[in-house]
Every structure is written in structure tokens, then in C-alpha cells.
mmCIF file of C-alpha atoms in Angstrom:
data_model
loop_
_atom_site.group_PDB
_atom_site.id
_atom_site.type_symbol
_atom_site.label_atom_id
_atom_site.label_comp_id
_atom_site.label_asym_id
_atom_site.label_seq_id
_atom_site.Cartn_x
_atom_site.Cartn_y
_atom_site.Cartn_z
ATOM 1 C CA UNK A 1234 -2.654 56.549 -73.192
ATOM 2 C CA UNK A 1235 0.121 58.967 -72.081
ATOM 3 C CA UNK A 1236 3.194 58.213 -70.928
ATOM 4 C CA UNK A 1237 7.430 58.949 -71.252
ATOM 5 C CA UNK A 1238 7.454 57.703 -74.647
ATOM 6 C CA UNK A 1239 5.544 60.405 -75.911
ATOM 7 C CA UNK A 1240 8.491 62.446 -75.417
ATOM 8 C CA UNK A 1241 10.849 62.221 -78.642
ATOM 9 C CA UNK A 1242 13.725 60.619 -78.179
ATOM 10 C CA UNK A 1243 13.105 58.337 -75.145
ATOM 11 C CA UNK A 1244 12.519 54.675 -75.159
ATOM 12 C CA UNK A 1245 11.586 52.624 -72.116
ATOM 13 C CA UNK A 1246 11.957 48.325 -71.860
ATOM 14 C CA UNK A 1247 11.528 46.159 -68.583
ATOM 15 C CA UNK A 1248 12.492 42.855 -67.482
ATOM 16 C CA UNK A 1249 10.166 41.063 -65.229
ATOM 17 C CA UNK A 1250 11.908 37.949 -62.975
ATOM 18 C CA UNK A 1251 9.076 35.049 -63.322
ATOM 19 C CA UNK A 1252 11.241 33.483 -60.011
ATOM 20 C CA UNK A 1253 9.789 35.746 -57.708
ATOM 21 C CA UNK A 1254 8.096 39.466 -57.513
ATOM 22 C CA UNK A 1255 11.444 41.966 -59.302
ATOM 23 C CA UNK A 1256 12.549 43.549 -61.939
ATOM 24 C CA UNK A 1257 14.159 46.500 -63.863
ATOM 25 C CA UNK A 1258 13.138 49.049 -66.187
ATOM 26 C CA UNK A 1259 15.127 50.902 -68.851
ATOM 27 C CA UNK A 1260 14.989 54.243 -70.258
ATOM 28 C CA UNK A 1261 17.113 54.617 -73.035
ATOM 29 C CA UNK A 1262 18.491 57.689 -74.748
ATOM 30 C CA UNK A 1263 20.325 57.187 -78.393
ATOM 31 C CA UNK A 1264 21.333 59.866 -78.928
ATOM 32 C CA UNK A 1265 22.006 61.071 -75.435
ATOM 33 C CA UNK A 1266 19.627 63.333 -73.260
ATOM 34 C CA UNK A 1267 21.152 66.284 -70.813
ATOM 35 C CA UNK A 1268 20.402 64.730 -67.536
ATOM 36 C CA UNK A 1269 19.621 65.760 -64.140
ATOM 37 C CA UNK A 1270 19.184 64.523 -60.743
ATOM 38 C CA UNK A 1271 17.474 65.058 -57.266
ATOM 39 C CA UNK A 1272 17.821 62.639 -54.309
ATOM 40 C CA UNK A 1273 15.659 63.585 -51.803
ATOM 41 C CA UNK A 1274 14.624 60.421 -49.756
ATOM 42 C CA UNK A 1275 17.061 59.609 -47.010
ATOM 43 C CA UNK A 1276 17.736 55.862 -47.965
ATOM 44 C CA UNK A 1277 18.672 55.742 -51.201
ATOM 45 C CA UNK A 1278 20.567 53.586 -53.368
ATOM 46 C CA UNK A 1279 21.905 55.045 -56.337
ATOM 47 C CA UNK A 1280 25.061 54.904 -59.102
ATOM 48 C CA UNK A 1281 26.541 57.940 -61.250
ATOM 49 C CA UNK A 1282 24.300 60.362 -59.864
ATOM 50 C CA UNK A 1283 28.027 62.453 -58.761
ATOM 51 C CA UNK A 1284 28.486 62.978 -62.690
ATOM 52 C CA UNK A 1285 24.848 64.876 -63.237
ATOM 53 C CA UNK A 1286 25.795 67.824 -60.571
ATOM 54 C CA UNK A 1287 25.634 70.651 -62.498
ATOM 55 C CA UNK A 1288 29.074 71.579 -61.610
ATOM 56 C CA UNK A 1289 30.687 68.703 -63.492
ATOM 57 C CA UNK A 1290 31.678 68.228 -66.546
ATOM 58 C CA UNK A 1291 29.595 65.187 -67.973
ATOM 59 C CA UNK A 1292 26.367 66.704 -70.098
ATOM 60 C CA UNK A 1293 25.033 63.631 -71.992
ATOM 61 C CA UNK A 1294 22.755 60.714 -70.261
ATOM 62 C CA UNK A 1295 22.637 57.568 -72.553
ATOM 63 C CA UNK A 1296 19.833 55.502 -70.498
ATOM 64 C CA UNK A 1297 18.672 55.726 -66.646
ATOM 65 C CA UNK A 1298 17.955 52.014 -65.025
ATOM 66 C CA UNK A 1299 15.553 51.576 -62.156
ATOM 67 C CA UNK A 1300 15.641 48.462 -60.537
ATOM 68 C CA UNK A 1301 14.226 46.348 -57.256
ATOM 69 C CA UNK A 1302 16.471 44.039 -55.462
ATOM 70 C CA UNK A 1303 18.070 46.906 -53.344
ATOM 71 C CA UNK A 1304 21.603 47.910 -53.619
ATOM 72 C CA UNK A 1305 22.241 44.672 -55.705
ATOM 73 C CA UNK A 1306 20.286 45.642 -58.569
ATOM 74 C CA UNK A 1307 22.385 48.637 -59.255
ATOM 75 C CA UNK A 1308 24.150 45.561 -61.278
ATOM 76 C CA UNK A 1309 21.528 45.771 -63.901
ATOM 77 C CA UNK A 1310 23.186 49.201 -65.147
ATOM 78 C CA UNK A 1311 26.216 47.327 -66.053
ATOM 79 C CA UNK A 1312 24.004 44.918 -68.557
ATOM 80 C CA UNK A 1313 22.635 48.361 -70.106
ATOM 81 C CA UNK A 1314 25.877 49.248 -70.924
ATOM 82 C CA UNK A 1315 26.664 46.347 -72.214
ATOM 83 C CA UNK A 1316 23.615 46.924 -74.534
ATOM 84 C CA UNK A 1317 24.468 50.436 -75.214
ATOM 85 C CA UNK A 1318 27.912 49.796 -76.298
ATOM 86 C CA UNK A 1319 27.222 47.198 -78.455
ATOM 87 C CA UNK A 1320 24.275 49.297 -80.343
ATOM 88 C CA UNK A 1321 27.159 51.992 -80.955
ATOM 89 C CA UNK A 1322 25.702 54.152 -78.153
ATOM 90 C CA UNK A 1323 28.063 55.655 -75.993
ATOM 91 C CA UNK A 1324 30.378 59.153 -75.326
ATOM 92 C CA UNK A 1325 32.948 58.557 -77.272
ATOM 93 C CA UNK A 1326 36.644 58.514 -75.577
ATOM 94 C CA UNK A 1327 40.079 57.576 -77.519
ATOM 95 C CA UNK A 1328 39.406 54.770 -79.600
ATOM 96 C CA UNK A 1329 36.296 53.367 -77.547
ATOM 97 C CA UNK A 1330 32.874 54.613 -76.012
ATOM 98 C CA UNK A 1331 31.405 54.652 -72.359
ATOM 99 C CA UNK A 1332 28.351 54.576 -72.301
ATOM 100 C CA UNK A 1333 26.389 56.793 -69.549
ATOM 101 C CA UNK A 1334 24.050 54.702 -67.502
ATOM 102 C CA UNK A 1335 23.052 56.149 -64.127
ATOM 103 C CA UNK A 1336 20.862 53.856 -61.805
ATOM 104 C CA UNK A 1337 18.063 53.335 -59.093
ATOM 105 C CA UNK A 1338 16.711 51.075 -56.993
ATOM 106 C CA UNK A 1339 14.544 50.211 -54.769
ATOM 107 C CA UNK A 1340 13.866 47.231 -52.013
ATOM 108 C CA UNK A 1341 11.778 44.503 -52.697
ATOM 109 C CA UNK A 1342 13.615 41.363 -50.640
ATOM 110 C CA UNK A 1343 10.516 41.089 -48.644
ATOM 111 C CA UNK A 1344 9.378 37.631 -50.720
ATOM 112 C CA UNK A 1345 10.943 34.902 -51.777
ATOM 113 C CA UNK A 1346 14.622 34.102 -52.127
ATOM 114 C CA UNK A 1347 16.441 37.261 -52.090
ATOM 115 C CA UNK A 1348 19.191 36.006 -53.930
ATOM 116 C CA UNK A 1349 16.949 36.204 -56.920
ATOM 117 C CA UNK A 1350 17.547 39.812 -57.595
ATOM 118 C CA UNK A 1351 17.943 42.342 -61.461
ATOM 119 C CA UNK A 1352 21.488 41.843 -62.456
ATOM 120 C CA UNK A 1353 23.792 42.534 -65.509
ATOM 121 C CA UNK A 1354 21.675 40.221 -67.809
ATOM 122 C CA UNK A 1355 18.568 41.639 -66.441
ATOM 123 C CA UNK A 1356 19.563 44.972 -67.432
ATOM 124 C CA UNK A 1357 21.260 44.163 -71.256
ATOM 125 C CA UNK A 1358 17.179 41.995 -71.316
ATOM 126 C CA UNK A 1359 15.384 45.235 -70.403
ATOM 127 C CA UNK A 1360 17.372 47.247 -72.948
ATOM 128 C CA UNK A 1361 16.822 44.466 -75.698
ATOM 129 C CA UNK A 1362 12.720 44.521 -75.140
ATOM 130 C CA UNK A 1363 12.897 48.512 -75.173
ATOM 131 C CA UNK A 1364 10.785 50.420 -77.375
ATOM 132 C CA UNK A 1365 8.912 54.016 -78.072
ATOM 133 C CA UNK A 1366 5.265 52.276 -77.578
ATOM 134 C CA UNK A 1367 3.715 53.209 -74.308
ATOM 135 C CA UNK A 1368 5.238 51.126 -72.033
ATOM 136 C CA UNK A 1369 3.492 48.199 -69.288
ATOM 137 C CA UNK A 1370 2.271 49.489 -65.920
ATOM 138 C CA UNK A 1371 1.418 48.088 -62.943
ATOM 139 C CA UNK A 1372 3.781 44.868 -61.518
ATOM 140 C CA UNK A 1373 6.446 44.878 -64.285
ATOM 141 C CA UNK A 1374 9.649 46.012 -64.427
ATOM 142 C CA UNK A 1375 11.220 47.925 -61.452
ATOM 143 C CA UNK A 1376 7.414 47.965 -59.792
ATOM 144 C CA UNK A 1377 7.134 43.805 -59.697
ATOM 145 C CA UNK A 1378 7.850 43.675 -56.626
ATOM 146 C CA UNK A 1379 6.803 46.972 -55.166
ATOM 147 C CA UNK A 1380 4.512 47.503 -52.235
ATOM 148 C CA UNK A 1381 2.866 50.668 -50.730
ATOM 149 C CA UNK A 1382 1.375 51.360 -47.452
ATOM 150 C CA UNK A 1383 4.168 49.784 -44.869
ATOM 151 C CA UNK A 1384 4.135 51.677 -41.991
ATOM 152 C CA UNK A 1385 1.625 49.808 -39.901
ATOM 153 C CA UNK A 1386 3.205 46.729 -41.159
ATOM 154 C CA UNK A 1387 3.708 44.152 -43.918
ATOM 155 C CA UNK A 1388 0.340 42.628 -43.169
ATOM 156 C CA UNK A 1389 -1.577 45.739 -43.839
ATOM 157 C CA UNK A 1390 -0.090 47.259 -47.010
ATOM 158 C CA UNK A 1391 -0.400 47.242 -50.694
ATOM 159 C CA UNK A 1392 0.764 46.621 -54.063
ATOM 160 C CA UNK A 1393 2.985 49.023 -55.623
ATOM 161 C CA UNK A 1394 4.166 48.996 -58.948
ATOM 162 C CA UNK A 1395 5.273 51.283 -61.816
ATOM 163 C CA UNK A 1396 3.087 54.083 -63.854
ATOM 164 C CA UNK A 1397 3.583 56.426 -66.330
ATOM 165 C CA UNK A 1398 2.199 59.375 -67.943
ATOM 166 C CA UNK A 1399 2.603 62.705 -69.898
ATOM 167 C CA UNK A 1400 1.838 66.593 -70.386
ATOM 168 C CA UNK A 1401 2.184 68.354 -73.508
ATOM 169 C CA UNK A 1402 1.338 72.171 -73.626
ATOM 170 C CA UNK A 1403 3.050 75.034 -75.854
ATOM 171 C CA UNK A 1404 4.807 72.207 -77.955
ATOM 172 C CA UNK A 1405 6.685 70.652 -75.525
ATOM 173 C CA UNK A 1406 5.860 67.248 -74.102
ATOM 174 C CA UNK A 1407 6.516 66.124 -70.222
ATOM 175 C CA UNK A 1408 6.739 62.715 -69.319
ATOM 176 C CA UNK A 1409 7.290 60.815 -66.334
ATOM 177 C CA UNK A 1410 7.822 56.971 -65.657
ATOM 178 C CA UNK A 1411 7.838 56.392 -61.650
ATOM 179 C CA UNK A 1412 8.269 52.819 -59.593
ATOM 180 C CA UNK A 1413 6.299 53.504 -56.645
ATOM 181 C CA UNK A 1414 7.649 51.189 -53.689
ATOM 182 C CA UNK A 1415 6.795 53.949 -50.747
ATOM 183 C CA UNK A 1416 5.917 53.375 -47.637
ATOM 184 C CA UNK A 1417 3.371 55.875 -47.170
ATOM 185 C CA UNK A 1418 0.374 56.472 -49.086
ATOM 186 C CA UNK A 1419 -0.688 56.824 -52.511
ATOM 187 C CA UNK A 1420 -2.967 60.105 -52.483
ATOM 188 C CA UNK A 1421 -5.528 61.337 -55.608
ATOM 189 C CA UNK A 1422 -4.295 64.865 -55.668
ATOM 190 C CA UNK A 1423 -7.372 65.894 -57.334
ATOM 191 C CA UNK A 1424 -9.698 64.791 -54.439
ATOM 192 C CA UNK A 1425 -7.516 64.189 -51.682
ATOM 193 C CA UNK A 1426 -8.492 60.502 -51.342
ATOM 194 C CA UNK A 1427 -6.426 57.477 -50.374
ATOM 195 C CA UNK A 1428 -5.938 55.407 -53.249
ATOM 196 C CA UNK A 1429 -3.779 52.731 -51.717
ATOM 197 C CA UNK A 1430 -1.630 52.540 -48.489
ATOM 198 C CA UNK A 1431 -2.177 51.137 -45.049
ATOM 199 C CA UNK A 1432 -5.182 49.249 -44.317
ATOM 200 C CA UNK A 1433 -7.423 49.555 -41.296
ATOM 201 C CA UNK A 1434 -6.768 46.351 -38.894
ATOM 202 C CA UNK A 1435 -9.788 44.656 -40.495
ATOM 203 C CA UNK A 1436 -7.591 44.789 -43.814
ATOM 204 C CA UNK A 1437 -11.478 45.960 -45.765
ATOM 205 C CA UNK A 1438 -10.552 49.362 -45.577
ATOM 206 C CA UNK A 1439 -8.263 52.003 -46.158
ATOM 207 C CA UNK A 1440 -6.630 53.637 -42.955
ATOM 208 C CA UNK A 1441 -5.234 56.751 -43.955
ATOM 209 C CA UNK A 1442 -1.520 57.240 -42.768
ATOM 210 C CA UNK A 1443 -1.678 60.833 -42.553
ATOM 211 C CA UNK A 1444 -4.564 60.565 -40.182
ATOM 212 C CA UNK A 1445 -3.279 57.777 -38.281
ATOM 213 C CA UNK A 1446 -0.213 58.977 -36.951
ATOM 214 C CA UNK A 1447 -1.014 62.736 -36.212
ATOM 215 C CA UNK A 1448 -3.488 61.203 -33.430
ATOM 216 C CA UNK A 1449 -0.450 58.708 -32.353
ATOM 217 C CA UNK A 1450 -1.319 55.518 -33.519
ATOM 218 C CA UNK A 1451 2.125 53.623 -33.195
ATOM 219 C CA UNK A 1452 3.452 52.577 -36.151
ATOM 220 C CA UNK A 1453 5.412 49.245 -37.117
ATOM 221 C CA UNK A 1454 9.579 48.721 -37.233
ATOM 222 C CA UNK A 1455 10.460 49.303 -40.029
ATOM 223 C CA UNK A 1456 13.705 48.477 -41.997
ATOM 224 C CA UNK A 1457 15.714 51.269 -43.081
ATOM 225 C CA UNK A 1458 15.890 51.565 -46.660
ATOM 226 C CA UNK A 1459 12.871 49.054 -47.479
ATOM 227 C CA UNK A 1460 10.914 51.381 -49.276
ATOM 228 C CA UNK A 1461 11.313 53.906 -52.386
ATOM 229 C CA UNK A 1462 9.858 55.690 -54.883
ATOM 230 C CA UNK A 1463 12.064 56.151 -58.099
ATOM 231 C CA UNK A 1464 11.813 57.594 -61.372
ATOM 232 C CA UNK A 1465 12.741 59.453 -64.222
ATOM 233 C CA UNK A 1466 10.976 62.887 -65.899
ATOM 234 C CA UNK A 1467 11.783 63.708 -69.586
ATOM 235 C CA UNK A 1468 11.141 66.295 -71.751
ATOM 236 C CA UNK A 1469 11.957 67.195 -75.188
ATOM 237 C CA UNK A 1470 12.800 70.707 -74.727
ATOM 238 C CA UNK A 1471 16.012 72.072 -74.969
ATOM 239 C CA UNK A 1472 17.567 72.254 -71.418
ATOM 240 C CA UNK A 1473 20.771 73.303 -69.874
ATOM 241 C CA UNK A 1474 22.344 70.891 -67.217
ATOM 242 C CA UNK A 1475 21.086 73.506 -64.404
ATOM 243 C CA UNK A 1476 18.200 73.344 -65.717
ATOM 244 C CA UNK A 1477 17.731 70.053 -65.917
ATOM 245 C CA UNK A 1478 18.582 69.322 -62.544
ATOM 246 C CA UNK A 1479 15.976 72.000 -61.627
ATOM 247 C CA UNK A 1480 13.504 69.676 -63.216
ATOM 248 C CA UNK A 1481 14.227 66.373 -61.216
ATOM 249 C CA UNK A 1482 13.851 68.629 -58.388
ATOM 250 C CA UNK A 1483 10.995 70.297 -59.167
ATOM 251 C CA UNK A 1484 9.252 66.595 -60.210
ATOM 252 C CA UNK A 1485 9.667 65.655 -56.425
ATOM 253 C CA UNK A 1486 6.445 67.957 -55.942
ATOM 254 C CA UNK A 1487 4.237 65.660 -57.705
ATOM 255 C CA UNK A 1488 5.653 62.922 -55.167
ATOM 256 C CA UNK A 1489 4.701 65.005 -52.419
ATOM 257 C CA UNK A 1490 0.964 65.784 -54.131
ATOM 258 C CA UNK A 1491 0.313 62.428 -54.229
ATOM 259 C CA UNK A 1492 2.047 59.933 -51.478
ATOM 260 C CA UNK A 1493 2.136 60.832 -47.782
ATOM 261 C CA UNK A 1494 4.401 61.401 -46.061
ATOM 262 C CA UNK A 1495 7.084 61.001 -48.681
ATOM 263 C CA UNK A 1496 10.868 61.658 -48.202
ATOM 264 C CA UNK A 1497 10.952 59.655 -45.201
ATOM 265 C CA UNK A 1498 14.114 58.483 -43.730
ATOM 266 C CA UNK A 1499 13.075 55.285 -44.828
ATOM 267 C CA UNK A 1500 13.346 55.942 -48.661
ATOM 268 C CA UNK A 1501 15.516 56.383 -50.893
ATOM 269 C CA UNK A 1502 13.249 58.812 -53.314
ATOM 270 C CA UNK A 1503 15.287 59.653 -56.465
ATOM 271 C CA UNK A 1504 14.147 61.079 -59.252
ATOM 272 C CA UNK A 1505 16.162 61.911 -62.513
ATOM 273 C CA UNK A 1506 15.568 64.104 -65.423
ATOM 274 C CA UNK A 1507 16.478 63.871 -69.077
ATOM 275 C CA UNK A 1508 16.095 66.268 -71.745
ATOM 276 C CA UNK A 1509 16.480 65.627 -75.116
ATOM 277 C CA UNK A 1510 15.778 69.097 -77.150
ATOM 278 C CA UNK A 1511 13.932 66.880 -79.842
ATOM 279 C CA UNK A 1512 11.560 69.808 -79.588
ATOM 280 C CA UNK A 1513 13.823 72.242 -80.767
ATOM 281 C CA UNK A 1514 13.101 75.245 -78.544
ATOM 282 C CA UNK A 1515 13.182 75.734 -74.800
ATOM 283 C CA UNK A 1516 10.166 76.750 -72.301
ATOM 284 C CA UNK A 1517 9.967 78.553 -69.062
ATOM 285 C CA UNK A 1518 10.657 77.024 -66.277
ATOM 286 C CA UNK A 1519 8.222 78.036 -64.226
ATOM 287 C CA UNK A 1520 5.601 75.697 -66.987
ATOM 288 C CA UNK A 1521 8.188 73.223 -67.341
ATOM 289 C CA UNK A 1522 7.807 72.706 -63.295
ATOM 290 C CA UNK A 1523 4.631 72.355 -63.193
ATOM 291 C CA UNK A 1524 4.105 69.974 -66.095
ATOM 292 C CA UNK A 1525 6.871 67.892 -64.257
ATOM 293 C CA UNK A 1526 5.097 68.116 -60.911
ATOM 294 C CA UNK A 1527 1.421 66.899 -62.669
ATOM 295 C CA UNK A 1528 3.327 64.192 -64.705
ATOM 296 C CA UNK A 1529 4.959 62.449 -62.087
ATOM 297 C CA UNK A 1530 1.632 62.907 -59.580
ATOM 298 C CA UNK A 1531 0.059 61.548 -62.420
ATOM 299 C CA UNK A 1532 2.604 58.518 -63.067
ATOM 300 C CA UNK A 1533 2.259 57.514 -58.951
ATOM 301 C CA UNK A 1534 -1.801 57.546 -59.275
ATOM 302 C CA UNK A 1535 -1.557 54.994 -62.407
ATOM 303 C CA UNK A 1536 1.095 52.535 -60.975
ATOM 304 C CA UNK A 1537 -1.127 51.760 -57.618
ATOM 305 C CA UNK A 1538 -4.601 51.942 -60.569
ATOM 306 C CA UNK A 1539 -2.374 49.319 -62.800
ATOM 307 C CA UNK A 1540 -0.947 47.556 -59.955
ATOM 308 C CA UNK A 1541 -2.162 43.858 -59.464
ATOM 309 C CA UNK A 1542 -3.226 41.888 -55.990
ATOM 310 C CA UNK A 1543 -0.400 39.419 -55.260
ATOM 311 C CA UNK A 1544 -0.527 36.410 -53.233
ATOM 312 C CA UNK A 1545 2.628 35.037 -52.782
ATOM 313 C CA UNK A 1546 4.892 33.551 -49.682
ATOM 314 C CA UNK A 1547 3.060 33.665 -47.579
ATOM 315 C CA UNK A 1548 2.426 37.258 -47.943
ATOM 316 C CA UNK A 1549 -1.392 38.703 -49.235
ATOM 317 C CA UNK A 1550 -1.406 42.035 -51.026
ATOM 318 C CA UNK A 1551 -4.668 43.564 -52.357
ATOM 319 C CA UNK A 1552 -4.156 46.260 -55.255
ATOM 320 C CA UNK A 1553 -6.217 49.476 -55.650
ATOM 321 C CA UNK A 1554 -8.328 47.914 -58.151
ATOM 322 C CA UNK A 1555 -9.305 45.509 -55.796
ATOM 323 C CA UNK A 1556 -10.385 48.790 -53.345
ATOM 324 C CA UNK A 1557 -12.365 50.659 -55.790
ATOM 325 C CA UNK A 1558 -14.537 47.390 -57.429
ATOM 326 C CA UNK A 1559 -16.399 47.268 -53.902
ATOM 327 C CA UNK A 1560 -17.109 50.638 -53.995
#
């Protein structure tokens, strides 16, 4: 199975919050990875992306957290640098370290008490179960709680979750580990399907978003910021800070391939890059965009595929799996 670990260097761990559907996932860089940024939904919710402008003078990422529980899980990051600078891992300033730790999240306070949300702890846990084996997909981590498909309302979407995957060509490896919380839908670039997304009003069926609202079917209220796809791409080439920021920006295209509409004013989209050179050699970035672009389309497709039904306050969300058995 592919997926972000299979770029050297990078290590991914989640916690998973048994009290109700959230999470956070870690990606951790030891030795530090040149990092990048793109923020292109107009919700989002995000910490020490400022630092990863090209312009500025910080190079070296030490781990990226993506979390649920909105703007209150950008607490988690402080637990993974708790983590970090107790493993030794860390830019090193005067007689201490600060470790790097730029964050994510995404909303998932739809169920259950939303008190119950990733903090500090959560983080430092995710960081402490991290590892280079391919890492869980589906409802885990930053995807527990994530749901798909909200623009006709809560009562006709779908489970979200979190999905990873990988591209290797010329020696160089391409990874991508994405949350998928959107509110649109989850397309299969390679036949233009609807994987999973708004159902019809029988809730047997898929509606097709797209579809729906070209011929003016009104859609639901929906909550600002309630929705969000985040993520991080990696590679182990050798990348400058410009042109690692390139890459987050060029990895929004596989967003765009496969959920529609995406970059709504109702997400937060957000997708950072990290490169760690582990490779040894650079590529052209003209292949390096488009192995970004098919890993993260790629990573989206597997965390609806992975993604479990859930039944829970009250609320009833079928998965993709669920959608393709009957078929």
C-alpha cells in the first residue's frame, strides 16, 4: 500500500478520541523537512503558516499537525512540541530548541459534546504512536470525525475521513496524507464518478452536487467554517523554500480533480508541503507537480474508500463502502 511514509524521512502517528468522533494526526520530521504552504479555502484555521512564506527566514519544518475540533485543536501542536523537544528535535536557539510545529484543522463539533476536542495531550499521544509503517485510513486521526457531502444538509451527507498515498518516478517519491472533511463531493478523477457526497432525498443514492446546483436546486445553511479538507504533501527531493511552497500549491490540483466544488468559502482547505532531500538530488518541477497533484487526488479517493458508516447522536452517516457493496 502507498502512502507518505514511503517518502524517507517522514513519519506519521494519530490519536483517535474514543469520547466521541475526533482526532489528530502527526507528521513528524527528525531531522527537519523545508516546508511549504498554500491556503486556499476561505475558512481556514491554521498556526505558523506566516513562518513558511518564502520570504522569511525560517527553512526547517520539524512536524505538521492536522487536527478536528476546529480552531481549538490547533492546541494539539503545542503537545507535539512538547514531544519534539523532549526527543531532542528542535532548531536550536541559545542554550535551548524550538521546535517547528505548524498546524491544521478542521470542524467536526457537529456530534457529541464539543468540549471533547484534540488538545496538547492529544497531540504529544499522536507523536508518541508515530511511526514510518503505512499509516491507518479511514475514521482515525484528524478524519474521525470528518464528513463529506454537506451542502444539502447534515441529513444527506457522508463520512469523511483521512487517506493517504504515494508516487515514485525518476527516484523520487511523492506522498500525500489528506483529512477530507469537505463539503462538496468526493469525485473518481479517473471516471468522473461520485464516490461520496450528497445523497438524493431518498438517502439510496448519490445526488451529485455539481449537477444539483447548476440547475438551482437550493442548497442548505450552512455554517461558515464547518467543513475542510487538510493535508500535507512530502517528497524526498531536494527543494528550495520557493519551491516548496510551489508544491503545496500545486497539490491543491489534485483537490480540485477529485472533490467538487472545492475552495468554497466554507473551507478552510490547507495544504502543506515538506521536503526532506533524503533523495539526494532535485527534479523538475513541472514532474514534481504533477506527482503532487495525482498523490493528493489519490489520498482524497482512499479516505472516503477507507472511511466507515457512523451512527452516532442521533446523526446516520453511510460511508462509500456502504455505496459501492449494492452496486
Amino acid at each position: 500500500m502507498s502512502s507518505i511514509t514511503d517518502v524517507a524521512g517522514i513519519e506519521v502517528g494519530h490519536f483517535t478520541d474514543p469520547r466521541r468522533p475526533t482526532g489528530c494526526t502527526v507528521v513528524i520530521t527528525r531531522e527537519g523537512a523545508v516546508g511549504g504552504v498554500d491556503v486556499r479555502g476561505a475558512a481556514p484555521g491554521t498556526r505558523e503558516t506566516d513562518l513558511l512564506s518564502p520570504t522569511n527566514l525560517v527553512e526547517q519544518v520539524h512536524a505538521v499537525v492536522l487536527s478536528g475540533g476546529s480552531a481549538w485543536g490547533l492546541d494539539a501542536a503545542s503537545g507535539a512540541m512538547r514531544w519534539l523537544d523532549e526527543h531532542g528535535i528542535g532548531l536550536q536557539v541559545a542554550k535551548g530548541r524550538v521546535p517547528i510545529v505548524p498546524a491544521a484543522v478542521l470542524f467536526d463539533l457537529y456530534m457529541g459534546d464539543p468540549s471533547i476536542r484534540p488538545d496538547a495531550n492529544a497531540g504529544y499521544a499522536a507523536c508518541a504512536a508515530a511511526s514510518k509503517q503505512p499509516p491507518q485510513e479511514g475514521c482515525v486521526g484528524a478524519g474521525t470525525g470528518a464528513i463529506v457531502g454537506k451542502i444539502f444538509g447534515m441529513d444527506r451527507a457522508m463520512k469523511g475521513g483521512i487517506g493517504s498515498a504515494s508516487v515514485t518516478a525518476h527516484g523520487i517519491t511523492v506522498g500525500a496524507l489528506i483529512a477530507c472533511n469537505a463539503l462538496g463531493d468526493v469525485i473518481d478523477p479517473a471516471t468522473g464518478q461520485v464516490v461520496a457526497g450528497a445523497r438524493a432525498d431518498d438517502g439510496k443514492s448519490l445526488l451529485n452536487t455539481q449537477q444539483a446546483m447548476v440547475r438551482g436546486d437550493p442548497h442548505k445553511r450552512i455554517i461558515p467554517g464547518s467543513n475542510t479538507t487538510i493535508g500535507v504533501v512530502a517528497t524526498d527531493a531536494v527543494l528550495t523554500k520557493p519551491q516548496a511552497s510551489r508544491l503545496a500549491t500545486v497539490g491543491h490540483d489534485g483537490l480540485a480533480r477529485a472533490i467538487n466544488p472545492a475552495h468554497t468559502m466554507f473551507d478552510g482547505d490547507t495544504l502543506f508541503a515538506l521536503a526532506t532531500g533524503k533523495a539526494g538530488k532535485p527534479l523538475d518541477m513541472l514532474t514534481l507537480s504533477a506527482m503532487a497533484a495525482e498523490a493528493v487526488a489519490q489520498a482524497v479517493l482512499r479516505a472516503v474508500r477507507a472511511a466507515t458508516s457512523l451512527d452516532f447522536d442521533g446523526l446516520k452517516l453511510p460511508a462509500a463502502r456502504d455505496f459501492a457493496a449494492r452496486q
